[in-house]
PDB file of C-alpha atoms in Angstrom:
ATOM      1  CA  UNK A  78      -5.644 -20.986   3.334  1.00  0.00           C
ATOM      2  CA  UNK A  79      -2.820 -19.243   1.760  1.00  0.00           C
ATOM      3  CA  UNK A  80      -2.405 -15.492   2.187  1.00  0.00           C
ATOM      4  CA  UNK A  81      -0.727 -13.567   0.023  1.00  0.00           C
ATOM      5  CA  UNK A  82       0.307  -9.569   0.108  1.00  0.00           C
ATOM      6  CA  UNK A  83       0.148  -7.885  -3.813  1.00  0.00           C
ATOM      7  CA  UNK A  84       2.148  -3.989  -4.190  1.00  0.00           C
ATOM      8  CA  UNK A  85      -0.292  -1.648  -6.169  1.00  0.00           C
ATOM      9  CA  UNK A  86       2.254   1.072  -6.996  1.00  0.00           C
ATOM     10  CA  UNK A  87       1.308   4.060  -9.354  1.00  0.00           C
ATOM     11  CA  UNK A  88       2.166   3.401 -12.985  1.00  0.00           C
ATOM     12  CA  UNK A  89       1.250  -0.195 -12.518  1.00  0.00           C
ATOM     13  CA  UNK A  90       0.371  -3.028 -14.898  1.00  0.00           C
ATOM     14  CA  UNK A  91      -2.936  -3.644 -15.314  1.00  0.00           C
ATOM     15  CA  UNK A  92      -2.798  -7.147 -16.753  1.00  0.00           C
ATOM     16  CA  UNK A  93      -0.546  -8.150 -14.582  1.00  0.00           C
ATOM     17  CA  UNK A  94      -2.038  -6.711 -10.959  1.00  0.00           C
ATOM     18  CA  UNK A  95      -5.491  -8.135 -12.262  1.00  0.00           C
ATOM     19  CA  UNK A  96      -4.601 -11.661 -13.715  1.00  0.00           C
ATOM     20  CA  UNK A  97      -2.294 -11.966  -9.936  1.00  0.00           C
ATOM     21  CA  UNK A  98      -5.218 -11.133  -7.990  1.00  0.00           C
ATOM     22  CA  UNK A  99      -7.916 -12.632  -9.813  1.00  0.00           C
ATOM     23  CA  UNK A 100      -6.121 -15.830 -10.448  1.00  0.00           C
ATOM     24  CA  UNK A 101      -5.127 -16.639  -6.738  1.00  0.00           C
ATOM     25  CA  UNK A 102      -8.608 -15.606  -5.222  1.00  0.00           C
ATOM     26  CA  UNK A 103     -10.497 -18.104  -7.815  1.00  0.00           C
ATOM     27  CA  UNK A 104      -7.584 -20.699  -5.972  1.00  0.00           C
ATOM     28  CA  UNK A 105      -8.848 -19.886  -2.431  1.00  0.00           C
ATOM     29  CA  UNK A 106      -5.701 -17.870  -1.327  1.00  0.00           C
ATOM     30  CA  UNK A 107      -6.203 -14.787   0.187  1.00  0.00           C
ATOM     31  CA  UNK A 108      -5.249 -11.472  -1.507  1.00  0.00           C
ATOM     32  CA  UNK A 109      -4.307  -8.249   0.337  1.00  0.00           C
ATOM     33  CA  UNK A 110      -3.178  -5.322  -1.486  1.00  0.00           C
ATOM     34  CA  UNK A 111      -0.802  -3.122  -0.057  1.00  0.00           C
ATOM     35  CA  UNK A 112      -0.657   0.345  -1.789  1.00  0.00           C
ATOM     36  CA  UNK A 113       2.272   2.924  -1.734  1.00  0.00           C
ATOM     37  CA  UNK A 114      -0.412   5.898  -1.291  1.00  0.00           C
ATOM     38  CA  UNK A 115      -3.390   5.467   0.692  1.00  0.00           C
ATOM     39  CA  UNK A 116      -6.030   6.087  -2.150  1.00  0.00           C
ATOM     40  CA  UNK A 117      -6.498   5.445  -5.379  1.00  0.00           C
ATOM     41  CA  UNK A 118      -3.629   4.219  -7.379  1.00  0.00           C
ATOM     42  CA  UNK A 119      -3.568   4.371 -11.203  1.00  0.00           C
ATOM     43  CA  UNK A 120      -2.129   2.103 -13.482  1.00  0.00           C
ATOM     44  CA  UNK A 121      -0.169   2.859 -16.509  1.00  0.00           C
ATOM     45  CA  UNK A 122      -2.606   2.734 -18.918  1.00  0.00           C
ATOM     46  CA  UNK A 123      -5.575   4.962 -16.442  1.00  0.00           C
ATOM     47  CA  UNK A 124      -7.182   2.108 -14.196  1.00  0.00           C
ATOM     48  CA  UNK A 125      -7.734   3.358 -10.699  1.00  0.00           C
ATOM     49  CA  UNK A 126      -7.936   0.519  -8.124  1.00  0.00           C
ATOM     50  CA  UNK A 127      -8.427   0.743  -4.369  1.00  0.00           C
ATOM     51  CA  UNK A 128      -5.910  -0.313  -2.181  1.00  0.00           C
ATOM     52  CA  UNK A 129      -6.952  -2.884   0.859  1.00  0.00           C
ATOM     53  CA  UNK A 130      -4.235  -1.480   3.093  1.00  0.00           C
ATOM     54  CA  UNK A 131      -1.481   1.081   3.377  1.00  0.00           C
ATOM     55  CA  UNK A 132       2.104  -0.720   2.768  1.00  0.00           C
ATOM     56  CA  UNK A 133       2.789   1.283   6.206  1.00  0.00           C
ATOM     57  CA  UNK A 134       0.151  -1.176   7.993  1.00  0.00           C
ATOM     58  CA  UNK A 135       1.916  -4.531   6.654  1.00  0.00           C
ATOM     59  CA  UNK A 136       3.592  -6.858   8.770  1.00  0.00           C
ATOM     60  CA  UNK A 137       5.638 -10.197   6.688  1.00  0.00           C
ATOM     61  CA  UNK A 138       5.034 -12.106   9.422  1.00  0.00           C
ATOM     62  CA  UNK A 139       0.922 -12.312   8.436  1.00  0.00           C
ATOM     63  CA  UNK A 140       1.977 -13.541   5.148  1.00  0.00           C
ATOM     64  CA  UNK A 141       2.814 -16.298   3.240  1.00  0.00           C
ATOM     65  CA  UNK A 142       3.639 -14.749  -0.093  1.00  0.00           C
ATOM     66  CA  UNK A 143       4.881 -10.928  -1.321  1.00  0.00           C
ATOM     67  CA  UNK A 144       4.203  -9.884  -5.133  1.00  0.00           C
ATOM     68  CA  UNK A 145       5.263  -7.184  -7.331  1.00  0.00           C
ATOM     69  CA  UNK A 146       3.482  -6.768 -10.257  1.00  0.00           C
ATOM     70  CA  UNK A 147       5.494  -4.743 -12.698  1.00  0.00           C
ATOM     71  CA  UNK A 148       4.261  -1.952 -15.285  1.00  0.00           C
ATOM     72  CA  UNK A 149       6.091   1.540 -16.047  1.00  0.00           C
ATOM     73  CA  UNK A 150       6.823   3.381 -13.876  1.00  0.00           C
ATOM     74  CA  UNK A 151       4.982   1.054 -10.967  1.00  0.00           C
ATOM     75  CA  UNK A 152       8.284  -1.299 -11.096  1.00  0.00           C
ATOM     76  CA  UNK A 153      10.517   1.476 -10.296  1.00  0.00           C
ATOM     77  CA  UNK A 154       8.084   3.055  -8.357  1.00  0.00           C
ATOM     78  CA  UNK A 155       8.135  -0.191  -6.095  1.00  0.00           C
ATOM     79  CA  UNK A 156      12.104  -0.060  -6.197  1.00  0.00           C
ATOM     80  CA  UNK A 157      12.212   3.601  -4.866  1.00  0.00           C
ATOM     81  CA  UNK A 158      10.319   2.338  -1.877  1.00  0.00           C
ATOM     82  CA  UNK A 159      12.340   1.628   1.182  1.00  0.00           C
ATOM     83  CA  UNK A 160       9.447   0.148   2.841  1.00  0.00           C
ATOM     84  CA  UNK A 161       8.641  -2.107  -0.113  1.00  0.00           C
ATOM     85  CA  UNK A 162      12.844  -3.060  -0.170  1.00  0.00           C
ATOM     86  CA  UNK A 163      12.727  -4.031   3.786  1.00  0.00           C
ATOM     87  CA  UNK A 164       9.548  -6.347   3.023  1.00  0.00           C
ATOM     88  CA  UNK A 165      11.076  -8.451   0.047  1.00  0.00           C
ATOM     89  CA  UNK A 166      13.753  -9.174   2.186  1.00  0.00           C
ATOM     90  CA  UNK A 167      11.970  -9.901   5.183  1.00  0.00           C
ATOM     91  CA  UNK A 168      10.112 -12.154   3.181  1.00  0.00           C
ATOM     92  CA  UNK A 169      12.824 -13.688   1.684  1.00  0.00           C
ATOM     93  CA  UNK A 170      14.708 -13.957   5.102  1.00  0.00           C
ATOM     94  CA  UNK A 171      11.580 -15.816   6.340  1.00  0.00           C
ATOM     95  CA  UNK A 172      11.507 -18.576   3.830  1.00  0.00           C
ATOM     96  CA  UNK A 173       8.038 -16.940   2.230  1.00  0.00           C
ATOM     97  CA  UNK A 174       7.542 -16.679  -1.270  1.00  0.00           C
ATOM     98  CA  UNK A 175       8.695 -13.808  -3.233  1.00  0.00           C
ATOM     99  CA  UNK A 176       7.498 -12.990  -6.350  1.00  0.00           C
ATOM    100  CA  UNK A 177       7.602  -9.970  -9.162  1.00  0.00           C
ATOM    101  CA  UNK A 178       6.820  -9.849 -12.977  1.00  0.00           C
ATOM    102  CA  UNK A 179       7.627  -7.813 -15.879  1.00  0.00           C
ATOM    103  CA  UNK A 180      10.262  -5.000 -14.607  1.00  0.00           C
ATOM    104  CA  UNK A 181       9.750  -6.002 -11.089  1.00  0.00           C
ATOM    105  CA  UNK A 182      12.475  -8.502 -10.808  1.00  0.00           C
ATOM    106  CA  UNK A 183      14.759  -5.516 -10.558  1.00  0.00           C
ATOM    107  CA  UNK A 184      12.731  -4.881  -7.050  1.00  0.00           C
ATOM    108  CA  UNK A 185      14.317  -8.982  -5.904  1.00  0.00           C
ATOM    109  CA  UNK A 186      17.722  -7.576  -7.132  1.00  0.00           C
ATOM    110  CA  UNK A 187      17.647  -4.342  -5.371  1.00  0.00           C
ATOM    111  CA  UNK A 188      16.620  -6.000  -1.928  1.00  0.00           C
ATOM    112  CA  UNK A 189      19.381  -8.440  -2.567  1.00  0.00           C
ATOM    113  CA  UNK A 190      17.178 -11.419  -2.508  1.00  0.00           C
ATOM    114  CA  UNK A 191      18.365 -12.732  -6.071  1.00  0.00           C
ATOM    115  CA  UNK A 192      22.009 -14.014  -5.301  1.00  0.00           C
ATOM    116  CA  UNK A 193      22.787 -16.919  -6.988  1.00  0.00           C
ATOM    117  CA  UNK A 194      19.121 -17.220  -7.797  1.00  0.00           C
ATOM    118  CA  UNK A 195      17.623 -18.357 -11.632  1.00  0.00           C
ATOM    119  CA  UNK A 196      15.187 -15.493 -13.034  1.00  0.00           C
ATOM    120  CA  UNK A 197      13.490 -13.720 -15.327  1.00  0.00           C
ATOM    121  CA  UNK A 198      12.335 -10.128 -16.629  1.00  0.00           C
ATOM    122  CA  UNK A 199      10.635  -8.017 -19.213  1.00  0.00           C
ATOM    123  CA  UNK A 200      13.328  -8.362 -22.447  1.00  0.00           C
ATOM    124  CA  UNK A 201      16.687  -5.998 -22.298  1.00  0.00           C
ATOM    125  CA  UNK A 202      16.605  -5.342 -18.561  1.00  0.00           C
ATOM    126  CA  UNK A 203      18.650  -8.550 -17.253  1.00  0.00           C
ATOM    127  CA  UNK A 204      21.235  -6.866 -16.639  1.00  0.00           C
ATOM    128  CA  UNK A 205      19.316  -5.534 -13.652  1.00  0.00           C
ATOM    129  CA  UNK A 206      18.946  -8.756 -12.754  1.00  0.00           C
ATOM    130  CA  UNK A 207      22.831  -9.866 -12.767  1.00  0.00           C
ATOM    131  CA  UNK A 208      23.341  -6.482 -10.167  1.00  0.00           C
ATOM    132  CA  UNK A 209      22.172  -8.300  -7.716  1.00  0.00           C
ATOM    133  CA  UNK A 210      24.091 -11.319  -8.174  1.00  0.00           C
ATOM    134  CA  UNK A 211      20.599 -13.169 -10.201  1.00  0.00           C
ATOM    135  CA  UNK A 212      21.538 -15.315 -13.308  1.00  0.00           C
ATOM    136  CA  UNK A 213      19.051 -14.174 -15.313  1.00  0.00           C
ATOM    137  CA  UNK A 214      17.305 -17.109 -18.137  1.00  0.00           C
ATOM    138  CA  UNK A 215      15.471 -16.437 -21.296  1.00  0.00           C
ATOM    139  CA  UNK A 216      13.990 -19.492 -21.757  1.00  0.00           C
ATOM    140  CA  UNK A 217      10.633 -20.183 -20.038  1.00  0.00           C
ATOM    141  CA  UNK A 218       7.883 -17.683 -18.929  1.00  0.00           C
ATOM    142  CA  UNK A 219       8.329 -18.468 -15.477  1.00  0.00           C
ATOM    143  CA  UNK A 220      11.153 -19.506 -13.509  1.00  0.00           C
ATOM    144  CA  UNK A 221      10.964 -20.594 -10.109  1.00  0.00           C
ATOM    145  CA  UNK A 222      14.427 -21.162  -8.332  1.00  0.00           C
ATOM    146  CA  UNK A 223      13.275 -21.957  -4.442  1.00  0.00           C
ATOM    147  CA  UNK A 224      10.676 -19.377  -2.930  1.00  0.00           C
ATOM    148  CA  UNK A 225      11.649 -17.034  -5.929  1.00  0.00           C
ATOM    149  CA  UNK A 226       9.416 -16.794  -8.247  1.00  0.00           C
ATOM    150  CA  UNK A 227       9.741 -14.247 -11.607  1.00  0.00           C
ATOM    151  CA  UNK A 228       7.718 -13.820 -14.629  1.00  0.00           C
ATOM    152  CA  UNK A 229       8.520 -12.345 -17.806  1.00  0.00           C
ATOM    153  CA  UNK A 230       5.592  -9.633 -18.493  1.00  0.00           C
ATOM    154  CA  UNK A 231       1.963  -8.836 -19.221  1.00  0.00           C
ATOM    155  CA  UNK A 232       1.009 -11.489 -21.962  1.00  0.00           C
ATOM    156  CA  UNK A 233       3.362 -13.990 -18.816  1.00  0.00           C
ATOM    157  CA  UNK A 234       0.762 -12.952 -16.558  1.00  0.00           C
ATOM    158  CA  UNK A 235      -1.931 -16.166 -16.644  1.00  0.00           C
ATOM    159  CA  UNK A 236       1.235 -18.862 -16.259  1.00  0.00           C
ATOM    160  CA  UNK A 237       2.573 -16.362 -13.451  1.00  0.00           C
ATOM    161  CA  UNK A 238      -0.020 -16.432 -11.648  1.00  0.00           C
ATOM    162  CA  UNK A 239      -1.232 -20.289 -12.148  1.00  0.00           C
ATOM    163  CA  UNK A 240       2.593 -21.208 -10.827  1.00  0.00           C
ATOM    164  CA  UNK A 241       1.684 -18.879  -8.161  1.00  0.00           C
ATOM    165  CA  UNK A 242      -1.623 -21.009  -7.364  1.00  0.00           C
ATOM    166  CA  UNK A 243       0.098 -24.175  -7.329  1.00  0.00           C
ATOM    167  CA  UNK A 244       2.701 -22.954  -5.415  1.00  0.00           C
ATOM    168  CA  UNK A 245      -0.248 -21.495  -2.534  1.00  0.00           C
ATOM    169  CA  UNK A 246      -2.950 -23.596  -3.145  1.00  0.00           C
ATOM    170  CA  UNK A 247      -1.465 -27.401  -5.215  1.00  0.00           C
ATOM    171  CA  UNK A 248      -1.690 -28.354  -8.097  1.00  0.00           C
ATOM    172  CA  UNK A 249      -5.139 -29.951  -8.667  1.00  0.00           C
ATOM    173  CA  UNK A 250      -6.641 -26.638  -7.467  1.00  0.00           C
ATOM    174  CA  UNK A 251      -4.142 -24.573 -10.110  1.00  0.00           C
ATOM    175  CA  UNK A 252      -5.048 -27.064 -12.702  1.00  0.00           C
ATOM    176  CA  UNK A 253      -9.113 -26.402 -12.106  1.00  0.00           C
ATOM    177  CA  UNK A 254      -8.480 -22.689 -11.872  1.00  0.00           C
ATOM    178  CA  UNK A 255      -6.599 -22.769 -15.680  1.00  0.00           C
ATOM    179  CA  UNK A 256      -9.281 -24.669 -16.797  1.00  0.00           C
ATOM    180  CA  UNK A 257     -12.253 -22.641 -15.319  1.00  0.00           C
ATOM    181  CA  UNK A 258     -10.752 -19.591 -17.244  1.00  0.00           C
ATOM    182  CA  UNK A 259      -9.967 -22.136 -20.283  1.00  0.00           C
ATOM    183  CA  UNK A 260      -6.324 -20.813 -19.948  1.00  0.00           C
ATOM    184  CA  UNK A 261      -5.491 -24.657 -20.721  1.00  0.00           C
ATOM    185  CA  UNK A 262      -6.895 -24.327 -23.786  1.00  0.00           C
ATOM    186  CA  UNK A 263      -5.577 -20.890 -24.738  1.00  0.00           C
ATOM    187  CA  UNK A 264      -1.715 -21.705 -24.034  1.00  0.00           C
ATOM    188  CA  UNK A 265      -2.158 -24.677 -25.862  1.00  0.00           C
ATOM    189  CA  UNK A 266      -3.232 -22.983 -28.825  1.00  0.00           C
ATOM    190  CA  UNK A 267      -0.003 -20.179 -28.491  1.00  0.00           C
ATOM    191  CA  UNK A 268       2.234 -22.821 -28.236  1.00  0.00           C
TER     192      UNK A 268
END
């Protein structure tokens, strides 16, 4: 079984945070979240949620996969974070998935992991993105370029997280998940 670490920052998005964790623990993978304060942590719009561990007690190595979700301020909150800098790239440097979405991307970009990489963010922050040497798309919800994996925002959250699941858990197990929560049927319908 796949386990994957998931930042809970303050100022976090909601959406995003829940759809990431819900999504991959219907698909079997195993979700830890690391918080940047060792209690509560509220999201941007007033949800508290507990963290399972303190980013201070994380080591890459027990991972397979490291998340950002964004949210304002959570995303820069996450990119203030040396700690949370030094694990993206360790990550990165160890061939794991990385993966942010919303105004997390700029998190990738600030730990350098981006170069030459194809990715994404929340509209008029791609420049951001190009910083760190990204080449930032605007087609597609999801881009995946390698290990790196970047989403666009809160309504990108379902498809971020079902790429996510196939990526962890394959593809017949991502496909039962989007139908279970009849996400197949509801991106159908937006298309």
């Amino acid at each position: 079984m796949a386990k994957v670490l998931v930042f809970l920052a303050s100022g976090f998005e909601e959406i995003e945070f829940s759809s990431i964790v819900d999504i991959l623990r219907r698909a079997g993978v195993e979700v830890v979240v690391a918080g940047l304060e060792p209690n509560l942590v509220e999201g941007a719009h007033g949800v508290k949620v507990a963290p399972d561990v303190n980013i201070e007690n994380v080591d890459v190595k027990d991972f397979d996969a490291i998340i950002c979700p964004g949210g304002y301020p959570g995303f820069e909150n996450l990119r203030k974070n040396q700690k949370v800098l030094e694990l993206v790239k360790q990550a990165f440097e160890s061939d794991k998935v990385v993966a942010a979405i919303c105004g997390a991307p700029t998190v990738l970009s600030d730990a350098g992991v981006l170069k030459g990489k194809a990715c994404t963010i929340y509209p008029g922050l791609e420049e951001e993105l190009s910083k760190g040497g990204g080449k930032p798309r605007k087609k597609g919800l999801v881009v995946v370029d390698g290990k790196i994996v970047t989403s666009k925002g809160p309504a990108t959250a379902i498809p971020f997280a079902l790429k996510l699941a196939e990526i962890l858990a394959g593809e017949d197990t991502a496909k039962r998940v989007e139908k279970e929560i009849l996400a197949d049927l509801a991106l159908k319908k937006s298309k």
